[in-house]
CSV table of C-alpha atoms and ligand atoms in Angstrom, one decimal:
chain,number,residue,atom,x,y,z
Y,28,MET,CA,-19.9,-30.4,-6.8
Y,29,LEU,CA,-20.0,-28.2,-10.2
Y,30,PRO,CA,-16.5,-26.7,-11.1
Y,31,PHE,CA,-16.7,-22.9,-11.4
Y,32,ARG,CA,-14.6,-19.9,-11.5
Y,33,PHE,CA,-14.6,-16.4,-9.8
Y,34,ILE,CA,-12.8,-13.7,-9.0
Y,35,HIS,CA,-11.7,-12.2,-5.6
Y,36,ALA,CA,-11.0,-8.2,-5.3
Y,37,ALA,CA,-11.1,-5.9,-2.4
Y,38,ASP,CA,-10.0,-2.6,-1.6
Y,39,LEU,CA,-10.8,-0.5,-4.7
Y,40,HIS,CA,-10.2,2.7,-3.0
Y,41,LEU,CA,-11.9,4.5,-6.0
Y,42,ASP,CA,-11.0,7.9,-6.6
Y,43,SER,CA,-7.9,8.1,-4.0
Y,44,PRO,CA,-6.6,11.6,-4.1
Y,45,PHE,CA,-3.0,10.6,-4.4
Y,46,ALA,CA,-2.6,13.6,-2.1
Y,47,GLY,CA,0.7,14.5,-0.2
Y,48,LEU,CA,2.9,14.0,-3.2
Y,49,SER,CA,5.2,17.1,-4.0
Y,50,GLY,CA,6.4,17.8,-7.7
Y,51,LEU,CA,4.4,16.1,-9.8
Y,52,THR,CA,3.7,17.5,-13.0
Y,53,ASP,CA,0.0,17.8,-14.4
Y,54,GLN,CA,0.0,15.0,-16.4
Y,55,VAL,CA,1.7,12.6,-14.0
Y,56,ARG,CA,-0.6,13.8,-11.5
Y,57,LYS,CA,-3.4,12.8,-13.8
Y,58,GLN,CA,-2.1,9.5,-14.6
Y,59,LEU,CA,-2.1,8.7,-10.8
Y,60,GLN,CA,-5.6,9.9,-10.3
Y,61,GLN,CA,-6.8,7.9,-13.1
Y,62,SER,CA,-5.3,4.9,-11.8
Y,63,THR,CA,-8.1,3.4,-9.6
Y,64,PHE,CA,-10.5,3.8,-12.3
Y,65,THR,CA,-8.0,1.8,-14.7
Y,66,ALA,CA,-7.5,-1.0,-12.5
Y,67,LEU,CA,-11.5,-1.2,-12.1
Y,68,ASP,CA,-11.7,-1.2,-15.9
Y,69,ARG,CA,-9.2,-4.0,-16.0
Y,70,LEU,CA,-10.9,-6.0,-13.5
Y,71,VAL,CA,-14.0,-5.9,-15.7
Y,72,GLN,CA,-12.0,-6.7,-18.7
Y,73,LEU,CA,-10.3,-10.0,-16.8
Y,74,ALA,CA,-14.0,-11.0,-15.7
Y,75,THR,CA,-15.3,-10.9,-19.1
Y,76,THR,CA,-12.2,-12.6,-20.9
Y,77,GLU,CA,-11.7,-15.4,-18.4
Y,78,ARG,CA,-15.8,-15.7,-18.6
Y,79,VAL,CA,-15.8,-16.1,-14.7
Y,80,ASP,CA,-19.2,-17.3,-13.2
Y,81,PHE,CA,-19.1,-14.4,-10.4
Y,82,VAL,CA,-17.1,-11.5,-8.8
Y,83,VAL,CA,-16.8,-10.9,-5.2
Y,84,ILE,CA,-15.7,-7.4,-3.9
Y,85,SER,CA,-14.7,-7.3,-0.1
Y,86,GLY,CA,-15.4,-3.8,1.0
Y,87,ASP,CA,-13.9,-0.3,0.5
Y,88,ILE,CA,-14.7,0.2,-3.0
Y,89,TYR,CA,-14.7,4.1,-2.4
Y,90,ASP,CA,-11.8,5.8,-0.7
Y,91,SER,CA,-14.0,7.8,1.7
Y,92,ALA,CA,-17.4,8.2,3.1
Y,93,ASN,CA,-17.7,11.3,1.1
Y,94,THR,CA,-17.0,9.7,-2.1
Y,95,SER,CA,-17.1,11.8,-5.5
Y,96,LEU,CA,-20.0,11.5,-8.0
Y,97,ARG,CA,-17.5,10.4,-10.3
Y,98,ALA,CA,-16.2,7.5,-8.6
Y,99,GLN,CA,-20.0,6.4,-7.9
Y,100,LEU,CA,-20.9,6.7,-11.6
Y,101,ARG,CA,-17.6,4.9,-12.8
Y,102,PHE,CA,-18.6,2.1,-10.5
Y,103,MET,CA,-21.9,1.9,-11.5
Y,104,GLU,CA,-20.7,1.9,-15.1
Y,105,ALA,CA,-18.6,-1.2,-14.4
Y,106,LEU,CA,-21.6,-3.2,-12.5
Y,107,LYS,CA,-23.6,-2.6,-15.7
Y,108,MET,CA,-20.9,-3.9,-17.9
Y,109,LEU,CA,-20.6,-7.0,-15.8
Y,110,ASP,CA,-24.3,-7.4,-15.6
Y,111,GLY,CA,-24.2,-7.2,-19.7
Y,112,GLU,CA,-21.8,-10.0,-19.8
Y,113,GLN,CA,-24.3,-11.9,-17.5
Y,114,ILE,CA,-21.9,-12.1,-14.3
Y,115,PRO,CA,-23.1,-11.4,-11.0
Y,116,VAL,CA,-21.3,-9.3,-8.5
Y,117,PHE,CA,-21.4,-9.8,-4.7
Y,118,ILE,CA,-20.3,-6.8,-2.7
Y,119,ILE,CA,-20.0,-5.6,0.9
Y,120,HIS,CA,-19.2,-2.3,2.1
Y,121,GLY,CA,-16.3,-1.7,4.8
Y,122,ASN,CA,-14.7,1.0,7.1
Y,123,HIS,CA,-14.1,3.4,4.3
Y,124,ASP,CA,-17.4,3.2,2.5
Y,125,PRO,CA,-19.9,2.0,5.3
Y,126,LEU,CA,-23.8,2.0,4.6
Y,127,ASP,CA,-24.4,5.2,6.1
Y,128,SER,CA,-22.3,7.7,4.1
Y,129,PRO,CA,-24.1,9.8,1.7
Y,130,ARG,CA,-24.4,8.3,-1.7
Y,131,LEU,CA,-26.6,8.3,-4.8
Y,132,GLU,CA,-29.9,6.6,-4.6
Y,133,VAL,CA,-29.3,4.5,-7.5
Y,134,THR,CA,-31.0,1.3,-8.6
Y,135,LEU,CA,-28.2,-1.5,-9.0
Y,136,PRO,CA,-28.3,-3.8,-12.4
Y,137,PRO,CA,-30.4,-7.0,-11.4
Y,138,LEU,CA,-27.2,-9.2,-10.9
Y,139,VAL,CA,-25.4,-7.4,-8.4
Y,140,HIS,CA,-26.1,-8.2,-4.6
Y,141,THR,CA,-24.9,-5.8,-1.9
Y,142,PHE,CA,-24.8,-7.3,1.5
Y,143,GLY,CA,-26.7,-5.2,4.2
Y,144,ALA,CA,-25.9,-4.6,7.7
Y,145,GLU,CA,-26.6,-8.0,8.9
Y,146,PRO,CA,-25.0,-11.2,7.8
Y,147,GLU,CA,-26.9,-13.0,5.2
Y,148,SER,CA,-26.4,-16.0,2.8
Y,149,VAL,CA,-27.3,-16.5,-0.9
Y,150,THR,CA,-27.1,-19.1,-3.5
Y,151,VAL,CA,-25.4,-18.4,-6.7
Y,152,SER,CA,-26.3,-20.5,-9.9
Y,153,ARG,CA,-24.7,-20.9,-13.0
Y,154,ARG,CA,-25.9,-18.3,-15.8
Y,155,SER,CA,-25.7,-21.1,-18.3
Y,156,ASP,CA,-28.0,-23.5,-16.9
Y,157,GLY,CA,-29.4,-22.1,-13.7
Y,158,GLN,CA,-27.5,-24.8,-11.6
Y,159,GLU,CA,-26.5,-24.0,-8.0
Y,160,ILE,CA,-22.7,-23.5,-7.7
Y,161,ALA,CA,-22.1,-21.8,-4.6
Y,162,VAL,CA,-23.2,-20.2,-1.3
Y,163,ILE,CA,-22.0,-16.6,-0.5
Y,164,SER,CA,-22.3,-14.9,3.0
Y,165,GLY,CA,-21.4,-11.5,3.9
Y,166,MET,CA,-22.3,-8.3,5.4
Y,167,SER,CA,-21.4,-4.7,5.2
Y,168,TYR,CA,-20.4,-2.1,7.8
Y,169,PRO,CA,-23.3,0.0,8.9
Y,170,THR,CA,-20.9,2.6,9.9
Y,171,SER,CA,-17.3,3.2,9.9
Y,172,LYS,CA,-16.3,1.9,13.2
Y,173,VAL,CA,-17.3,-1.6,13.7
Y,174,LYS,CA,-15.0,-2.9,16.7
Y,175,ASP,CA,-16.7,-6.5,17.2
Y,176,ASN,CA,-15.9,-9.6,15.8
Y,177,ILE,CA,-18.6,-9.8,13.3
Y,178,SER,CA,-17.3,-13.0,11.9
Y,179,LEU,CA,-19.0,-14.8,14.6
Y,180,ARG,CA,-22.2,-13.6,13.5
Y,181,TYR,CA,-22.0,-15.3,10.3
Y,182,SER,CA,-24.0,-18.6,10.2
Y,183,LYS,CA,-22.1,-21.7,10.2
Y,184,ARG,CA,-22.1,-23.8,6.9
Y,185,LYS,CA,-25.8,-25.1,5.9
Y,186,ASN,CA,-26.0,-28.7,5.5
Y,187,SER,CA,-25.1,-28.7,1.6
Y,188,ASP,CA,-22.5,-29.9,-0.8
Y,189,LEU,CA,-22.0,-26.4,-2.2
Y,190,PHE,CA,-19.0,-24.6,-1.7
Y,191,HIS,CA,-19.4,-21.6,0.8
Y,192,ILE,CA,-17.6,-18.5,0.6
Y,193,GLY,CA,-17.6,-15.7,2.9
Y,194,LEU,CA,-17.2,-12.1,2.4
Y,195,LEU,CA,-15.4,-10.3,5.3
Y,196,HIS,CA,-13.9,-6.8,5.7
Y,197,ALA,CA,-11.8,-7.3,8.9
Y,198,ASN,CA,-8.5,-7.3,10.5
Y,199,VAL,CA,-7.6,-11.1,11.0
Y,200,ASP,CA,-5.0,-12.0,13.8
Y,201,GLY,CA,-4.5,-8.4,14.8
Y,202,ASP,CA,-2.2,-6.9,12.4
Y,203,GLN,CA,-0.6,-4.0,14.1
Y,204,GLU,CA,-0.2,-1.7,11.1
Y,205,HIS,CA,-3.9,-1.7,10.2
Y,206,GLU,CA,-6.8,-0.4,12.2
Y,207,THR,CA,-8.4,-3.3,14.2
Y,208,TYR,CA,-11.9,-3.4,12.7
Y,209,ALA,CA,-14.1,-6.4,13.1
Y,210,PRO,CA,-11.0,-8.2,15.0
Y,211,CYS,CA,-11.3,-11.8,14.5
Y,212,THR,CA,-8.7,-14.9,14.4
Y,213,LYS,CA,-8.0,-17.4,11.9
Y,214,LYS,CA,-9.6,-20.1,14.1
Y,215,ASP,CA,-13.0,-18.2,14.3
Y,216,LEU,CA,-12.8,-18.3,10.5
Y,217,ILE,CA,-12.2,-21.9,10.3
Y,218,GLY,CA,-14.7,-22.7,12.8
Y,219,SER,CA,-17.4,-21.7,10.5
Y,220,GLY,CA,-16.8,-24.6,7.7
Y,221,TYR,CA,-16.6,-22.4,5.0
Y,222,HIS,CA,-14.2,-23.1,2.3
Y,223,TYR,CA,-13.1,-19.8,1.3
Y,224,TRP,CA,-13.0,-16.5,3.4
Y,225,ALA,CA,-12.6,-13.6,0.7
Y,226,LEU,CA,-11.4,-11.0,3.1
Y,227,GLY,CA,-10.8,-7.1,2.4
Y,228,HIS,CA,-8.9,-4.3,4.5
Y,229,ILE,CA,-5.3,-5.1,4.4
Y,230,HIS,CA,-4.0,-3.8,1.3
Y,231,SER,CA,-0.9,-6.3,0.7
Y,232,ARG,CA,-1.7,-9.6,-0.8
Y,233,ARG,CA,-1.6,-12.5,1.9
Y,234,ILE,CA,-2.9,-16.3,1.6
Y,235,LEU,CA,-3.4,-16.7,5.3
Y,236,HIS,CA,-4.5,-20.2,5.3
Y,237,GLU,CA,-5.4,-23.2,2.9
Y,238,LEU,CA,-8.2,-25.5,3.5
Y,239,PRO,CA,-9.8,-23.4,4.1
Y,240,TYR,CA,-8.6,-20.8,2.1
Y,241,ILE,CA,-8.6,-17.5,4.1
Y,242,VAL,CA,-7.3,-14.6,1.7
Y,243,TYR,CA,-6.4,-11.1,1.4
Y,244,PRO,CA,-6.0,-10.1,-2.5
Y,245,GLY,CA,-4.7,-6.7,-1.4
Y,246,ASN,CA,-5.9,-3.5,-3.2
Y,247,ILE,CA,-6.0,-3.3,-7.0
Y,248,GLN,CA,-4.0,-0.2,-7.2
Y,249,GLY,CA,-1.2,1.0,-4.8
Y,250,ARG,CA,-1.7,4.5,-3.6
Y,251,HIS,CA,1.5,5.3,-2.0
Y,252,ILE,CA,5.0,4.3,-1.2
Y,253,ARG,CA,4.0,2.0,1.6
Y,254,GLU,CA,2.0,0.1,-1.0
Y,255,THR,CA,4.6,-1.5,-3.1
Y,256,GLY,CA,4.8,-4.1,-5.6
Y,257,PRO,CA,2.2,-5.6,-7.9
Y,258,LYS,CA,-1.5,-5.0,-7.2
Y,259,GLY,CA,-4.4,-6.8,-8.4
Y,260,CYS,CA,-6.9,-9.5,-7.7
Y,261,TYR,CA,-7.3,-13.5,-7.6
Y,262,LEU,CA,-8.7,-15.4,-10.3
Y,263,ILE,CA,-9.8,-18.6,-8.6
Y,264,ASP,CA,-10.8,-22.0,-10.1
Y,265,VAL,CA,-12.8,-24.4,-7.9
Y,266,ASP,CA,-13.0,-28.0,-9.5
Y,267,GLU,CA,-15.5,-30.8,-8.9
Y,268,ASP,CA,-13.8,-32.1,-5.8
Y,269,GLY,CA,-13.9,-28.4,-4.3
Y,270,THR,CA,-10.2,-28.0,-5.1
Y,271,VAL,CA,-9.0,-24.5,-5.4
Y,272,ALA,CA,-6.5,-23.2,-7.5
Y,273,MET,CA,-5.3,-19.4,-7.0
Y,274,HIS,CA,-4.3,-17.3,-9.9
Y,275,PHE,CA,-3.2,-13.8,-9.0
Y,276,ARG,CA,-3.6,-11.4,-12.0
Y,277,GLU,CA,-2.1,-7.5,-12.1
Y,278,LEU,CA,-4.7,-4.7,-12.5
Y,279,ASP,CA,-2.2,-1.7,-11.6
Y,280,THR,CA,-1.0,0.7,-13.9
Y,281,VAL,CA,1.1,2.9,-11.5
Y,282,ARG,CA,3.5,0.8,-9.4
Y,283,TRP,CA,5.2,1.7,-6.2
Y,284,SER,CA,8.9,0.7,-5.3
Y,285,GLU,CA,11.8,1.2,-3.1
Y,286,ILE,CA,15.6,0.9,-4.5
Y,287,ILE,CA,18.7,1.2,-2.3
Y,288,VAL,CA,21.6,3.1,-4.0
Y,289,SER,CA,24.9,2.6,-1.9
Y,290,ILE,CA,27.3,5.7,-2.0
Y,291,ASN,CA,30.4,3.4,-0.7
Y,292,ASP,CA,31.9,3.1,-3.9
Y,293,CYS,CA,31.2,6.6,-4.9
Y,294,CYS,CA,34.3,9.2,-4.8
Y,295,GLN,CA,32.0,12.1,-6.2
Y,296,PRO,CA,28.7,13.1,-6.9
Y,297,GLU,CA,28.8,11.9,-10.3
Y,298,ASP,CA,29.4,8.6,-9.5
Y,299,PHE,CA,26.2,8.4,-7.6
Y,300,ARG,CA,24.3,10.1,-10.3
Y,301,LEU,CA,25.6,7.5,-12.6
Y,302,GLU,CA,24.6,4.8,-10.3
Y,303,VAL,CA,21.1,5.9,-9.8
Y,304,GLU,CA,20.5,6.2,-13.7
Y,305,GLU,CA,21.7,2.7,-14.3
Y,306,GLN,CA,19.3,1.5,-11.4
Y,307,LEU,CA,16.3,3.5,-13.1
Y,308,ALA,CA,16.9,2.4,-16.5
Y,309,GLN,CA,16.8,-1.3,-15.0
Y,310,ILE,CA,13.8,-0.7,-13.6
Y,311,ALA,CA,12.4,0.8,-16.8
Y,312,SER,CA,13.5,-2.2,-18.7
Y,313,SER,CA,12.2,-4.9,-16.2
Y,314,HIS,CA,8.8,-3.4,-15.7
Y,315,THR,CA,7.7,-1.9,-18.9
Y,316,SER,CA,3.9,-2.4,-18.6
Y,317,VAL,CA,3.6,-0.2,-15.7
Y,318,PHE,CA,4.4,3.5,-14.6
Y,319,ASN,CA,7.0,3.1,-11.9
Y,320,MET,CA,7.1,5.4,-8.7
Y,321,VAL,CA,10.2,4.9,-7.1
Y,322,ARG,CA,11.6,5.8,-3.9
Y,323,ILE,CA,15.9,5.9,-3.7
Y,324,ARG,CA,17.0,5.1,-0.3
Y,325,ILE,CA,20.8,6.3,-0.2
Y,326,THR,CA,22.7,4.1,2.0
Y,327,GLY,CA,26.6,3.4,2.9
Y,328,ARG,CA,29.5,6.0,4.0
Y,329,SER,CA,31.9,7.7,1.9
Y,330,LYS,CA,32.8,11.4,1.3
Y,331,VAL,CA,29.9,11.8,-1.1
Y,332,HIS,CA,27.5,12.0,1.8
Y,333,GLN,CA,28.4,15.2,3.1
Y,334,MET,CA,28.1,16.9,-0.4
Y,335,LEU,CA,24.6,15.4,-0.8
Y,336,GLU,CA,23.7,16.5,2.8
Y,337,ASP,CA,25.0,20.1,2.4
Y,338,GLY,CA,24.2,21.2,-1.3
Y,339,TYR,CA,21.5,21.3,-3.7
Y,340,ILE,CA,22.7,18.3,-5.6
Y,341,LEU,CA,19.9,15.9,-4.8
Y,342,ASP,CA,17.4,18.7,-5.3
Y,343,ASP,CA,18.8,19.4,-8.7
Y,344,MET,CA,18.8,15.8,-9.6
Y,345,LEU,CA,15.3,15.0,-8.8
Y,346,ASN,CA,14.3,18.1,-10.8
Y,347,GLU,CA,16.1,17.1,-13.7
Y,348,LEU,CA,15.3,13.3,-13.6
Y,349,ARG,CA,11.5,14.4,-13.3
Y,350,ARG,CA,11.7,16.8,-16.2
Y,351,LYS,CA,13.3,14.3,-18.3
Y,352,GLU,CA,10.8,11.6,-17.2
Y,353,ASP,CA,8.0,13.9,-17.9
Y,354,ASN,CA,9.2,14.9,-21.5
Y,355,ARG,CA,9.4,11.2,-22.4
Y,356,ALA,CA,6.1,10.1,-21.0
Y,357,GLY,CA,4.5,13.0,-22.8
Y,358,MET,CA,6.0,11.4,-26.3
Y,359,ALA,CA,5.9,7.9,-25.4
Y,360,GLY,CA,3.1,7.2,-22.9
Y,361,PHE,CA,3.3,6.1,-19.2
Y,362,ALA,CA,4.1,2.4,-19.4
Y,363,GLY,CA,7.5,1.7,-18.4
Y,364,GLY,CA,8.3,5.3,-17.1
Y,365,VAL,CA,10.1,5.6,-14.1
Y,366,TRP,CA,9.4,8.7,-11.4
Y,367,VAL,CA,11.4,9.5,-8.6
Y,368,GLU,CA,9.0,9.7,-5.6
Y,369,SER,CA,11.7,11.0,-3.4
Y,370,PHE,CA,15.2,10.7,-2.3
Y,371,ARG,CA,15.6,9.3,1.4
Y,372,LEU,CA,19.3,10.5,2.9
Y,373,GLU,CA,20.2,7.4,4.8
Y,374,SER,CA,23.9,7.4,4.2
Y,375,GLY,CA,26.7,8.4,6.4
Y,376,ALA,CA,30.2,10.3,6.6
Y,377,ASP,CA,33.3,8.8,5.9
Y,378,PHE,CA,33.9,7.0,9.4
Y,379,GLN,CA,34.1,3.9,11.2
Y,380,LEU,CA,30.9,3.9,13.4
Y,381,ASP,CA,31.5,0.7,15.0
Y,382,GLN,CA,34.9,1.5,15.8
Y,383,LEU,CA,34.0,5.2,17.3
Y,384,LEU,CA,31.2,3.2,19.1
Y,385,GLN,CA,33.7,1.2,21.0
Y,386,GLU,CA,36.2,4.3,21.9
Y,387,ASP,CA,36.8,5.6,24.9
Y,388,SER,CA,36.5,9.2,24.1
Y,389,PHE,CA,33.9,11.9,24.2
Y,390,ILE,CA,32.8,11.1,20.7
Y,391,GLY,CA,32.5,7.6,21.6
Y,392,GLU,CA,30.4,8.5,24.8
Y,393,MET,CA,28.0,10.8,22.7
Y,394,LEU,CA,27.6,8.0,20.0
Y,395,ARG,CA,26.5,5.4,22.6
Y,396,MET,CA,24.3,8.1,24.1
Y,397,ALA,CA,22.9,8.8,20.9
Y,398,GLU,CA,22.2,5.1,20.0
Y,399,ALA,CA,20.5,4.7,23.2
Y,400,GLN,CA,18.2,7.5,22.3
Y,401,HIS,CA,17.4,6.1,19.3
Y,402,VAL,CA,16.0,3.3,20.4
Y,403,GLU,CA,14.6,4.0,23.5
Y,404,GLU,CA,11.3,6.0,23.2
Y,405,ALA,CA,11.5,8.2,26.5
Y,406,GLY,CA,15.1,9.2,25.7
Y,407,ARG,CA,14.2,10.0,22.1
Y,408,ASN,CA,11.1,11.9,23.1
Y,409,SER,CA,12.8,14.3,25.8
Y,410,VAL,CA,15.6,14.9,22.9
Y,411,ILE,CA,13.3,15.6,20.2
Y,412,GLN,CA,10.9,17.9,22.5
Y,413,ALA,CA,13.7,19.8,23.9
Y,414,ALA,CA,14.7,20.5,20.3
Y,415,MET,CA,11.2,21.5,19.1
Y,416,LYS,CA,10.2,23.8,22.1
Y,417,PRO,CA,10.7,27.0,20.3
Y,418,LEU,CA,9.1,25.9,17.1
Y,419,MET,CA,6.0,24.5,19.0
Y,420,GLU,CA,5.4,27.9,20.3
Y,421,GLN,CA,4.2,28.9,17.0
Y,422,ALA,CA,0.6,27.6,16.2
Y,423,GLU,CA,1.3,26.7,12.4
Y,424,MET,CA,4.5,25.3,13.3
Y,425,ARG,CA,2.9,23.2,15.9
Y,426,GLN,CA,0.2,21.8,13.5
Y,427,LEU,CA,3.0,20.5,11.3
Y,428,LEU,CA,5.4,19.1,13.7
Y,429,LEU,CA,2.4,17.1,15.1
Y,430,GLU,CA,2.3,15.4,11.9
Y,431,ILE,CA,5.9,14.0,12.0
Y,432,SER,CA,6.3,10.4,12.2
Y,433,ILE,CA,8.2,8.4,14.8
Y,434,GLU,CA,10.3,7.1,11.7
Y,435,GLU,CA,11.2,10.9,10.7
Y,436,GLN,CA,12.0,11.7,14.0
Y,437,LYS,CA,14.4,8.7,14.5
Y,438,GLU,CA,15.7,9.7,11.1
Y,439,TRP,CA,16.5,13.5,12.6
Y,440,LEU,CA,18.2,12.0,15.5
Y,441,ARG,CA,20.3,9.8,13.3
Y,442,ARG,CA,21.1,12.7,10.9
Y,443,ALA,CA,22.1,15.1,14.1
Y,444,MET,CA,24.4,12.4,15.2
Y,445,GLU,CA,26.2,11.6,11.9
Y,446,LEU,CA,26.7,15.8,11.9
Y,447,ASN,CA,27.7,16.0,15.5
Y,448,THR,CA,30.2,13.2,14.7
Y,449,VAL,CA,31.7,15.0,11.5
Y,450,LEU,CA,32.0,18.4,13.4
Y,451,LEU,CA,34.1,16.6,16.3
Y,452,LEU,CA,36.4,14.6,14.1
Y,453,ASP,CA,37.1,17.8,12.0
Y,454,ASP,CA,37.8,19.4,15.2
Y,455,GLN,CA,40.2,16.8,16.4
Y,456,ILE,CA,41.8,17.1,13.2
Y,457,ALA,CA,42.5,20.9,13.4
Y,458,GLY,CA,43.2,20.8,17.0
Y,459,GLY,CA,45.6,18.0,16.3
Y,460,SER,CA,44.7,16.4,19.6
Y,461,SER,CA,41.8,14.1,21.1
Y,462,VAL,CA,38.8,16.0,22.8
C,17,MN,MN1,-9.1,-0.4,2.4
């Protein structure tokens, strides 16, 4: 076997709209909307400087079937640059950009191969001397909904010494957090005899298996708070024995993360504010090459909780932090910046929840009921539905409420429980007796 080097990328989601984010300034929004394209530019740069033999892209190049003209032109430009560098590119399309989506009729550069709606295998040759180095198999989604196990339709490894790569956009082993397109199992993939399965679809980076390699490189640029951490692609070296060496390479310019700030040791909101600023400064100094989008989860228990819950302290703080960051980024650029995506108030008032839960009292009983509703779906639904009934009668409100996630509903219940407890405890103190 001849040694070679290739790049495996997937889920480019070019021109993702970054919708649903509030409070962005114009330049920050622009930075976000440019980020998927910047990641693509970096991918091209990496392929060129590392002198790879070829690049494979495992689906979801575009964010939606109705992709923008801009996304198509930018992708074409990238393909032309790779072609100019004599680097072949192998592409499959996935559920976000199936073959039946309306797109420009364009002639692709000669070294680009897009797999069609049926599995097909092609042999790749080294550009320098024309010697064969690998066999690549793949198929694109004809429509957005591919529900059958297409991996079984790929032909088994041919009787050849060449390294075999399968390009597949699929949900392997039924990942519950992602839609089950082209469901298959690791066993199916191992059974093919291929050396490397270049997967796409799941946006978090995972090496599911080695020998053979079954790999999700993740998307090249995170798009929201559920896509945290460094994003990029794999640069892969295959040596003469067929041994694989995987190197992850970052391509993102905007990076999402969550931090936790506890109010346990805070006596007043100012203590909390200082703690937040300290943690943000730490992120800025340790992630200097990306623009950091940070969610701050507030946890712990102290009397500061009620002040954060009641007043406008968090709104004011958020506006102030964002205003300062916008100014800073305007002058010094986005790298190393920190933008607060949101605060999540998950803290509580200053009482001993564990102790109250044990108590043979009205509060104890209420807390036990609330806890049960929190975990048990039927109970939770009945409480939420009863509370929302008046609002559901209004058409626009109904539309908004239907979009509330289970996590948000749980959060409402938890905050209601906190508030109830505080009111009942205050009442006890005022009344001087147990309820
Ligand atoms: Mn995707």
